[in-house]
Coordinates of C-alpha atoms and ligand atoms in Angstrom, one line a residue:
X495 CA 19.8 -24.9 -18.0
X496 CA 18.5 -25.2 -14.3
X497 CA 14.7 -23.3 -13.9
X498 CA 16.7 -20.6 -11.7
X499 CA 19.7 -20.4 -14.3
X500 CA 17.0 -19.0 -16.9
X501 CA 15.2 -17.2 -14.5
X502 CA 18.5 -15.3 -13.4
X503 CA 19.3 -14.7 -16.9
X504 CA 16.1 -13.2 -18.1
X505 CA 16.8 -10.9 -15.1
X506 CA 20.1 -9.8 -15.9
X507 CA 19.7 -10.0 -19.5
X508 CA 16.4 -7.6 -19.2
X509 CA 18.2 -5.5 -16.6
X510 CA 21.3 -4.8 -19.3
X511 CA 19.0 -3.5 -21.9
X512 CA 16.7 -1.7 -20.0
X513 CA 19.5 0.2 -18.5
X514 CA 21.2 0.7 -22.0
X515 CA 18.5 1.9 -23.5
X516 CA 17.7 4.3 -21.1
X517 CA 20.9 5.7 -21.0
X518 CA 20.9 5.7 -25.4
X519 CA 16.6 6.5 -25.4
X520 CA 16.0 7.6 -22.0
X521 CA 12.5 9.9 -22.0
X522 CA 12.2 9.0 -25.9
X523 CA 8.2 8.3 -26.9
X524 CA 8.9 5.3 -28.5
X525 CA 10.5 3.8 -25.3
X526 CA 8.1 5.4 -22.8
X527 CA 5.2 3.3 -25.4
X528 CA 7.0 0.2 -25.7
X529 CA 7.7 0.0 -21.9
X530 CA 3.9 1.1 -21.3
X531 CA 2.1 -1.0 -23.7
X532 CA 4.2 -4.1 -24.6
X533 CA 6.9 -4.6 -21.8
X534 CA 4.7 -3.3 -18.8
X535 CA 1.4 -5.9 -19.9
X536 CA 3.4 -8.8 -21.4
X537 CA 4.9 -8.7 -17.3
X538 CA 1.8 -8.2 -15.6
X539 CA -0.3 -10.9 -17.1
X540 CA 2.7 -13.2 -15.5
X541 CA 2.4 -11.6 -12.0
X542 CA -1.6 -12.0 -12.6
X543 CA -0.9 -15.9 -13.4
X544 CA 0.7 -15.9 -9.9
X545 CA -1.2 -14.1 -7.8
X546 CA -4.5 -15.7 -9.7
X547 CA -3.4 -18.9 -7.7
X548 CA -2.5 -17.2 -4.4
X549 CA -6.5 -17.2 -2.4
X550 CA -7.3 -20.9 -2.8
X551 CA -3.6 -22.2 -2.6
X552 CA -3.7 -20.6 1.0
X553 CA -6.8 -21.7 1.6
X554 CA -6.0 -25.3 0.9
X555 CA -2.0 -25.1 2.6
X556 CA -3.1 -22.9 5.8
X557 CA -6.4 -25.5 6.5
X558 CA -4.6 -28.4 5.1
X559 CA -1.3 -27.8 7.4
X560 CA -3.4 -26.8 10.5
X561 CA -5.7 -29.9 10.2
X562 CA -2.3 -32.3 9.6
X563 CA -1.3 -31.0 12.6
X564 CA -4.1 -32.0 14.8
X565 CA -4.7 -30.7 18.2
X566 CA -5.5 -27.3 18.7
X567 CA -3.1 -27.1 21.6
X568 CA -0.8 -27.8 18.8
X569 CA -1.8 -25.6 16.3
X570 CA -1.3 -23.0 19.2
X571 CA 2.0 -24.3 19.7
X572 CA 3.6 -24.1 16.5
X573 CA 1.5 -20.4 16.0
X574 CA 3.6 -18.9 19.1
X575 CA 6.6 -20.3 18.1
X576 CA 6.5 -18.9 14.6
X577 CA 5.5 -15.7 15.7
X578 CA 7.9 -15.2 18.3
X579 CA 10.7 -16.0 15.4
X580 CA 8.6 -13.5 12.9
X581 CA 9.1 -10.9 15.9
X582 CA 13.1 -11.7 17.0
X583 CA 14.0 -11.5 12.7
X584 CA 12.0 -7.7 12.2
X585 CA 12.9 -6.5 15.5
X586 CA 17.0 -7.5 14.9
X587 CA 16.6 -6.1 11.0
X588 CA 15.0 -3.3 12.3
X589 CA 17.7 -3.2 15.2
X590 CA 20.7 -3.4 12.4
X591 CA 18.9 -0.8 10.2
X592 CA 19.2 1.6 13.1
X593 CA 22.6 1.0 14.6
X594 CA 24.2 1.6 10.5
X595 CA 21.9 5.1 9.5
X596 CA 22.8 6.6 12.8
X597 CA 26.6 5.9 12.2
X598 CA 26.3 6.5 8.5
X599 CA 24.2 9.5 8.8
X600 CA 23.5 9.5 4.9
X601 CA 20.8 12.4 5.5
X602 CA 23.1 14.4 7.2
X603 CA 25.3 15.5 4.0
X604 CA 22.3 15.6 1.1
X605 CA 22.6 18.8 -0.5
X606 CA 19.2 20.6 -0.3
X607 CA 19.2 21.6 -3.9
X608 CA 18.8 18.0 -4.6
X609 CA 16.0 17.9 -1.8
X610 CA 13.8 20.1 -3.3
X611 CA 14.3 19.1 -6.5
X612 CA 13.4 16.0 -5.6
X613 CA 10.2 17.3 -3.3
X614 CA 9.1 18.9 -6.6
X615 CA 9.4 16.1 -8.7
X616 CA 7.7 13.2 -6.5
X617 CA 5.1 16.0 -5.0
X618 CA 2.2 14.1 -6.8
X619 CA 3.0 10.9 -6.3
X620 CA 3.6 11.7 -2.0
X621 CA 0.5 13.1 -1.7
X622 CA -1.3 9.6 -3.5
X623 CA 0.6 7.2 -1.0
X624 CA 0.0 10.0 1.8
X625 CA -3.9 9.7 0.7
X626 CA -3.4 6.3 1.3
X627 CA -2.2 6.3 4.3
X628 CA -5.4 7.6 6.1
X629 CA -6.0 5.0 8.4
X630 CA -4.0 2.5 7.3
X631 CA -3.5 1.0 10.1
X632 CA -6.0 1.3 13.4
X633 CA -7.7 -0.3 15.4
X634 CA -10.1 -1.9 12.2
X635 CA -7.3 -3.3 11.0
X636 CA -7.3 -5.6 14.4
X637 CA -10.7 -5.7 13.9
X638 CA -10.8 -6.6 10.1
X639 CA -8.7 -9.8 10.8
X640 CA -11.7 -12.0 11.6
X641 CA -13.3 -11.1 8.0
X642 CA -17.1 -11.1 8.7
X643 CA -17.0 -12.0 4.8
X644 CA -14.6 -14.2 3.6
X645 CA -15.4 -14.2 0.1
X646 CA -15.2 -10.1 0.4
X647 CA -11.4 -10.3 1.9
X648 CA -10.5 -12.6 -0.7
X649 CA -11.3 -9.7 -3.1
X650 CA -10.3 -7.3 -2.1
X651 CA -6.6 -9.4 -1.4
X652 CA -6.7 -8.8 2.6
X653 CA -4.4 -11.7 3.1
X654 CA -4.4 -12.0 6.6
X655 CA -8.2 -12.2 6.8
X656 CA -8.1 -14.9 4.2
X657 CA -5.5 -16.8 6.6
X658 CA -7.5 -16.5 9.6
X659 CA -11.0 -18.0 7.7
X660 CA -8.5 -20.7 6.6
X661 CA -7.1 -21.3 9.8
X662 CA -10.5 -22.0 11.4
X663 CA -11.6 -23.9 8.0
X664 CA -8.8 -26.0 9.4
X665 CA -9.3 -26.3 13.1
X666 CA -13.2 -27.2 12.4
X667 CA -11.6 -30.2 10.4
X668 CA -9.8 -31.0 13.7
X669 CA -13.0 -30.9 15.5
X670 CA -15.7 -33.1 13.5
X671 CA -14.2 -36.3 13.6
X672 CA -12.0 -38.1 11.0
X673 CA -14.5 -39.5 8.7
X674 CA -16.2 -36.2 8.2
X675 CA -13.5 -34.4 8.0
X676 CA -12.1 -36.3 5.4
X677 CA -13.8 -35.5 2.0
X678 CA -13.5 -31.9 2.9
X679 CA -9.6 -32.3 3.6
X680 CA -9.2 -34.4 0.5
X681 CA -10.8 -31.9 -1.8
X682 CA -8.5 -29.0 -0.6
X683 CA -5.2 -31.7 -0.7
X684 CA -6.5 -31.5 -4.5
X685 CA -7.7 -27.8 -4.8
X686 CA -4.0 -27.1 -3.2
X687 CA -2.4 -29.6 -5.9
X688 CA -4.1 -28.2 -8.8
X689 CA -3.2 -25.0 -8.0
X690 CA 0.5 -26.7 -7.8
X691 CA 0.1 -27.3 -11.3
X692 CA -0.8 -24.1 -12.6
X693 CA 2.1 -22.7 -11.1
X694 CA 4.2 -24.7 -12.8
X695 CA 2.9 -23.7 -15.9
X696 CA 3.3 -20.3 -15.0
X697 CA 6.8 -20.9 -14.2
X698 CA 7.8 -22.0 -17.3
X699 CA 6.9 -18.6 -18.7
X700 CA 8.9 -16.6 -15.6
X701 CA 12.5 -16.0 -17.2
X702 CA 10.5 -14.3 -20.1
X703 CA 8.6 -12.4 -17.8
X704 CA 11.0 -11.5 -16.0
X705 CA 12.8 -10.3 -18.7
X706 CA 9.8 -7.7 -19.7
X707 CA 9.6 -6.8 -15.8
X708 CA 13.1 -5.9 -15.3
X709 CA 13.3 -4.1 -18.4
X710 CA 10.1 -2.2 -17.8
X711 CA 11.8 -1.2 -14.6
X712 CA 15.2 -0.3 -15.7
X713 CA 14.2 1.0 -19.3
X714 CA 12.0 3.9 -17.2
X715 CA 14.3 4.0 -13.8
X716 CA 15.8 7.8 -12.7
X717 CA 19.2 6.6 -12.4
X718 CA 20.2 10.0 -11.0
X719 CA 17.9 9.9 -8.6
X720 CA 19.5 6.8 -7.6
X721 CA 22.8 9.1 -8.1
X722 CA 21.9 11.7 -5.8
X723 CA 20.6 9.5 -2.8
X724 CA 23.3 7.2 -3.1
X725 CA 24.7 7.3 0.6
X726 CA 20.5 6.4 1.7
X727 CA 20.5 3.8 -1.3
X728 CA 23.9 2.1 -0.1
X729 CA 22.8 2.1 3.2
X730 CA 19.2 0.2 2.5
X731 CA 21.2 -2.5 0.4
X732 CA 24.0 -3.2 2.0
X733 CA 22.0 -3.3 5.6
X734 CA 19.8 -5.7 3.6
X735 CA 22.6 -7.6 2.3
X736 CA 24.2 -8.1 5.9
X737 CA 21.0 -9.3 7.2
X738 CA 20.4 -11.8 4.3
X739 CA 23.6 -13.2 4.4
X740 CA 25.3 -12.8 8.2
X741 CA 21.8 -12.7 10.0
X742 CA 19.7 -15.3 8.4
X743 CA 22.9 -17.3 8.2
X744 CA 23.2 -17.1 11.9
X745 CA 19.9 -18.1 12.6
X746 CA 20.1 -20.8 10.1
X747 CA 23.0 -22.4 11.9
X748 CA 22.1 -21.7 15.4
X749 CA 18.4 -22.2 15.6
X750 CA 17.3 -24.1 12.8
X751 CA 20.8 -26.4 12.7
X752 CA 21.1 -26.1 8.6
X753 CA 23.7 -25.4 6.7
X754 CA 23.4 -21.5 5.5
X755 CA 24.9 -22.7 2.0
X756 CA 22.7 -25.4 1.4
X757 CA 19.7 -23.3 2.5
X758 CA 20.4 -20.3 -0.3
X759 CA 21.6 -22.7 -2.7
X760 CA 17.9 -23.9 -2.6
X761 CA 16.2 -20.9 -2.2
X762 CA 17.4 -19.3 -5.1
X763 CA 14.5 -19.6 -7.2
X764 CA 12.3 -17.8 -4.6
X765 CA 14.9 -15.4 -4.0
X766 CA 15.7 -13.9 -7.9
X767 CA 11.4 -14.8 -8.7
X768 CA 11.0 -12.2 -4.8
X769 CA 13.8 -9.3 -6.5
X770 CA 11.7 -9.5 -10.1
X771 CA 8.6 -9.4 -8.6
X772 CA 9.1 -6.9 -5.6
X773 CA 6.2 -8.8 -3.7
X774 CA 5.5 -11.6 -1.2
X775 CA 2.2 -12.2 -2.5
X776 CA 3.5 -12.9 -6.3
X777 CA 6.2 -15.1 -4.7
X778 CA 4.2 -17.1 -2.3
X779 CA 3.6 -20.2 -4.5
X780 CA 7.3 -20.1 -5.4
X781 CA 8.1 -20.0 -1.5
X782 CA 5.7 -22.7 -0.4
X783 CA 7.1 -25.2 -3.3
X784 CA 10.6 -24.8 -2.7
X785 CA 9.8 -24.9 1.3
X786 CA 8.4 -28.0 1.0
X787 CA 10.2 -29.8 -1.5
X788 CA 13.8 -28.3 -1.5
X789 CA 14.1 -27.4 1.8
X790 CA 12.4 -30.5 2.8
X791 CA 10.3 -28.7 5.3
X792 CA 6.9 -31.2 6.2
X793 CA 3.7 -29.6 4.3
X794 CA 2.1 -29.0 7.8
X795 CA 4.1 -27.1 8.8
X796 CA 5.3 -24.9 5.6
X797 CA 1.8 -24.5 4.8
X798 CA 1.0 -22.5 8.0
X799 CA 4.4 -20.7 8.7
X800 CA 4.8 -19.5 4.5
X801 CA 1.4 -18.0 3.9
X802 CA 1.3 -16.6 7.0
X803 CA 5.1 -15.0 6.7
X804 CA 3.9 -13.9 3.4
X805 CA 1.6 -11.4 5.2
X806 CA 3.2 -10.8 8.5
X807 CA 7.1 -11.1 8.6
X808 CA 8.2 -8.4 6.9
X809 CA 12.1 -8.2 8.1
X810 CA 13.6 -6.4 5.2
X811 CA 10.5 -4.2 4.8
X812 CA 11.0 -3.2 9.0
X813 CA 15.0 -2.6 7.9
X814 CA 13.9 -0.2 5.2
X815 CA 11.1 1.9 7.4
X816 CA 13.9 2.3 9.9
X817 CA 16.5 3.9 8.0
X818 CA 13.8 5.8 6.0
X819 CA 12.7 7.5 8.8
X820 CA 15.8 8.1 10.2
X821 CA 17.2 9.4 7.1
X822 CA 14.5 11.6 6.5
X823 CA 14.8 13.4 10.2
X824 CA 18.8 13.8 9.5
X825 CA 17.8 15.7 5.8
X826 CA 15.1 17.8 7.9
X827 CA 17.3 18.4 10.8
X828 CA 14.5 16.9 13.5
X829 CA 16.6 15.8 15.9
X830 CA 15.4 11.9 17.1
X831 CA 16.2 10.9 20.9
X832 CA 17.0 7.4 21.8
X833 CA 13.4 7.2 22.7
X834 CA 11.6 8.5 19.6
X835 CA 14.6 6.3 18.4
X836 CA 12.6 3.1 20.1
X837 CA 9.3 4.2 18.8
X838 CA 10.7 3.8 15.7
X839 CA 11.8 0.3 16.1
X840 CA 8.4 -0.7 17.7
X841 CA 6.0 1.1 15.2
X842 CA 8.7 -0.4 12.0
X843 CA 8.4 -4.1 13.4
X844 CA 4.4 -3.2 14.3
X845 CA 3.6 -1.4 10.7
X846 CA 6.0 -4.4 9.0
X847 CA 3.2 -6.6 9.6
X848 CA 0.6 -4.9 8.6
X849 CA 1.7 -3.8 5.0
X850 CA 0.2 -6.0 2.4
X851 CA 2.8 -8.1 0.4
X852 CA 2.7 -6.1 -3.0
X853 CA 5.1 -3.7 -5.0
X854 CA 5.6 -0.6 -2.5
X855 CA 2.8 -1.8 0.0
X856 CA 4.9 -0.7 3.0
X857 CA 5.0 3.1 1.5
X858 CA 1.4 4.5 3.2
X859 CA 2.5 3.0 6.6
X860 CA 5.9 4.3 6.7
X861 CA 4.4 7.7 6.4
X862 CA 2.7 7.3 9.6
X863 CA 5.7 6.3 11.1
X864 CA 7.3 9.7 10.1
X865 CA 3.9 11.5 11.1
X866 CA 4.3 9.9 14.5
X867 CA 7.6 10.8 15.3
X868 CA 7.3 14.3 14.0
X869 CA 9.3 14.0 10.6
X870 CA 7.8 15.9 7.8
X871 CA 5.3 13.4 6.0
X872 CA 6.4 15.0 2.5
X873 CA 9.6 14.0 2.7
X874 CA 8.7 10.6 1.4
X875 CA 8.7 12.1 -1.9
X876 CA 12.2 12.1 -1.6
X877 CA 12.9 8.3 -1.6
X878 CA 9.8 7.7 -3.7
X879 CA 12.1 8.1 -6.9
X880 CA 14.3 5.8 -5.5
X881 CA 12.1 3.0 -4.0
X882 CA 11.2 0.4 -7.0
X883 CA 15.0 -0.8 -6.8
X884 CA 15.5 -0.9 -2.9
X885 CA 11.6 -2.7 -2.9
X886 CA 13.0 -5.5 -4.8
X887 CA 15.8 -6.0 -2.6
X888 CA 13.7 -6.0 0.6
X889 CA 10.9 -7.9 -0.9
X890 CA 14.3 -10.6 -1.1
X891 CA 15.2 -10.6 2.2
X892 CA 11.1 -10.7 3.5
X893 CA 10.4 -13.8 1.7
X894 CA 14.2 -15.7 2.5
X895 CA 12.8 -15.1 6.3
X896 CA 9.5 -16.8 5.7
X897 CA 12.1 -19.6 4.7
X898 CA 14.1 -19.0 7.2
X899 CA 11.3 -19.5 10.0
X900 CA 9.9 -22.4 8.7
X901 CA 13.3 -23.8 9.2
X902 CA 13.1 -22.6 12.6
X903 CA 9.9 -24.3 13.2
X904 CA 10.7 -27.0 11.4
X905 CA 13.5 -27.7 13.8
X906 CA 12.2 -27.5 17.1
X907 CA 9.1 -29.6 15.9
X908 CA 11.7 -32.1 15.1
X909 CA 13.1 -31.9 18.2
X910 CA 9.9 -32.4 19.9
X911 CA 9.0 -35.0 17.7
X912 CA 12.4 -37.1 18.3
X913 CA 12.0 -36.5 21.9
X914 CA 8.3 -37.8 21.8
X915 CA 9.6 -41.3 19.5
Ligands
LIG1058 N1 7.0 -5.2 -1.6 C1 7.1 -5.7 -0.2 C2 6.7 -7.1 -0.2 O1 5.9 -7.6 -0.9 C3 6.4 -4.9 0.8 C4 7.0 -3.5 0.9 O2 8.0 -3.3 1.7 O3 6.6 -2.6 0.2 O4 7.2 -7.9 0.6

């Protein structure tokens, strides 16, 4: 069996008997124990394995790729271009995610006996992500991106901060000359290598893993929950879907000049390890390999555009927010003009960026969204029950369009670099 063969069956193996056993052993001690102490854990030391490697493998890909590519001018380059495709991708989600909630109007028909019953149920849980999002995002978050201490932003998992020390690690090794440069770039070819090889090794323990994950999730899920939202829920996935399969494909074909087919055939792995894991982060090292070597996209240029996407391009995440919102003003009745309409694209693309690429790490930002466009903040309790399942689905499609863009990239580079020969 193929690695992703496994993986996909650990995942649909766990998801069958989590979901029969909470339907035969739902709420039952025994199961809430085993899920808490055996299934929960045995997953978690996996996604600790993973994101164990994440802080020196983008140290060593973002200063490795940046140095490889030489000029700063170059470097600057490349950064525009991939930020202008991390912006077209979450402003078009966001875009699609808008058009279908105002057609669909899935608020618009939610019994309110179900709303408060859900308000109640999720009331502690809103107000810890609502505690969260104090400040979430402001004007230190701006400020916080040059980390005054690197080895502090590594620790505490600020990704982007860790990117930018790496990025300069790697435009100082552009600036000191070749021969001094070169023990420092050797040694974090090697550091990036190593950590290569652990992730292997962690990979071989991943359909297993999954397994417990999946169950965990499934075994303690509120299917009625999932029941009683279902026009919001259908809405989310099949948005996502569309934009997975008819958007990327679009942009695969006409920007990056790939065949769509080819380019999920390959990304598969990333793709089923994205849904188990419901975070960039955990996925990263899976993204960069199969960037690289599947996708055949040159180190120097997966190695800025991946760890960087990780972090910033958030397009199913922006999708989500958008409908979120929108379906919560339709269930309170707060009427949203085509204006507040916009302010909700901008400030989904804007917070996108800034969640942090871990399980539910969009959920305190997308309650400022609602605060800003005068939708009750409490109503996120109402989707809370809900979110594990549409996480891992827009964790999917965030981590395809890192792909995606270093396709993009990719292509224009080789454009340039045809056009050069
Ligand atoms: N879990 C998502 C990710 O890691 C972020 C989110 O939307 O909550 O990409």
């Amino acid at each position: 069996m193929s690695p992703h063969t496994r993986i996909l069956t650990g995942l649909v193996a766990g998801a069958s008997a989590g979901t029969l056993v909470n339907v035969f052993a739902g709420g039952s001690p025994l199961l809430i124990g085993f899920v808490a102490n055996v299934a929960e854990p045995l997953g978690r030391v996996w996604l600790n394995g993973l994101i164990m490697v994440v802080v020196p493998l983008i140290i060593s890909t973002v200063a490795v790729g940046v140095a490889g590519l030489g000029s700063l001018a170059h470097v600057g380059r490349i950064g525009l271009l991939t930020l202008l495709t991390f912006l077209l991708l979450t402003a078009a989600a966001t875009l699609l995610g808008l058009v279908a909630v105002n057609v669909v109007q899935p608020g618009a028909g939610l019994d309110p006996a179900v709303t408060s019953r859900l308000m109640e149920t999720y009331r502690g849980q809103a107000q810890g992500a609502m505690g969260l999002a104090q400040g979430a995002l402001g004007i230190n978050t701006f400020v916080n991106m040059v980390p005054r201490n690197p080895i502090g932003a590594a620790a505490n998992g600020e990704m982007l901060a860790v990117i930018v020390f790496a990025l300069f690690i790697g435009v100082g090794l552009t600036l000191v000359g070749r021969e001094r440069a070169e023990p420092l770039r050797r040694l974090l070819e090697s550091l990036g290598e190593v950590m290569v090889a652990i992730i292997g090794l962690v990979m071989m323990l991943a359909p297993w893993a999954v397994f417990a994950l999946i169950f965990a999730v499934t075994a303690r899920f509120g299917y009625d929950v999932l029941a009683s939202l279902i026009a919001y829920v259908v809405t989310v996935i099949v948005c996502l879907a569309l934009f997975l399969f008819g958007g990327y494909a679009t942009a695969l074909r006409v920007l990056a000049h790939r065949s769509p087919a080819e380019f999920f055939r390959k990304a598969r792995i990333v793709m089923v390890t994205a849904f188990s894991t419901s975070s960039s982060n955990a996925t990263l090292p899976t993204t960069l390999r199969v960037t690289e070597e599947e996708l055949r996209v040159p180190a120097h240029i997966a190695g800025f555009v991946v760890p960087l996407g990780a972090t910033m391009n958030m397009n199913g995440t922006a999708l989500f927010e958008g409908v979120t919102v929108l379906f919560l003003a339709q269930v309170f009745g707060v009427e949203l003009s085509l204006a507040a309409q916009v302010v909700v694209l901008l400030m989904a693309v804007v917070t996108a960026i800034g969640a942090a690429g871990v399980p539910g790490g969009s959920i305190p930002l997308l309650i400022m969204v609602l605060g800003m466009v005068g939708v009750p903040v409490e109503g996120i309790a109402i989707v809370l029950g809900a979110d594990r399942i549409l996480d891992m689905c827009r964790t999917t499609v965030n981590v395809t369009g890192d792909m995606v863009t270093a396709t993009i990239v990719d292509r224009f580079e080789r454009g340039e670099r045809t056009a050069v020969t």
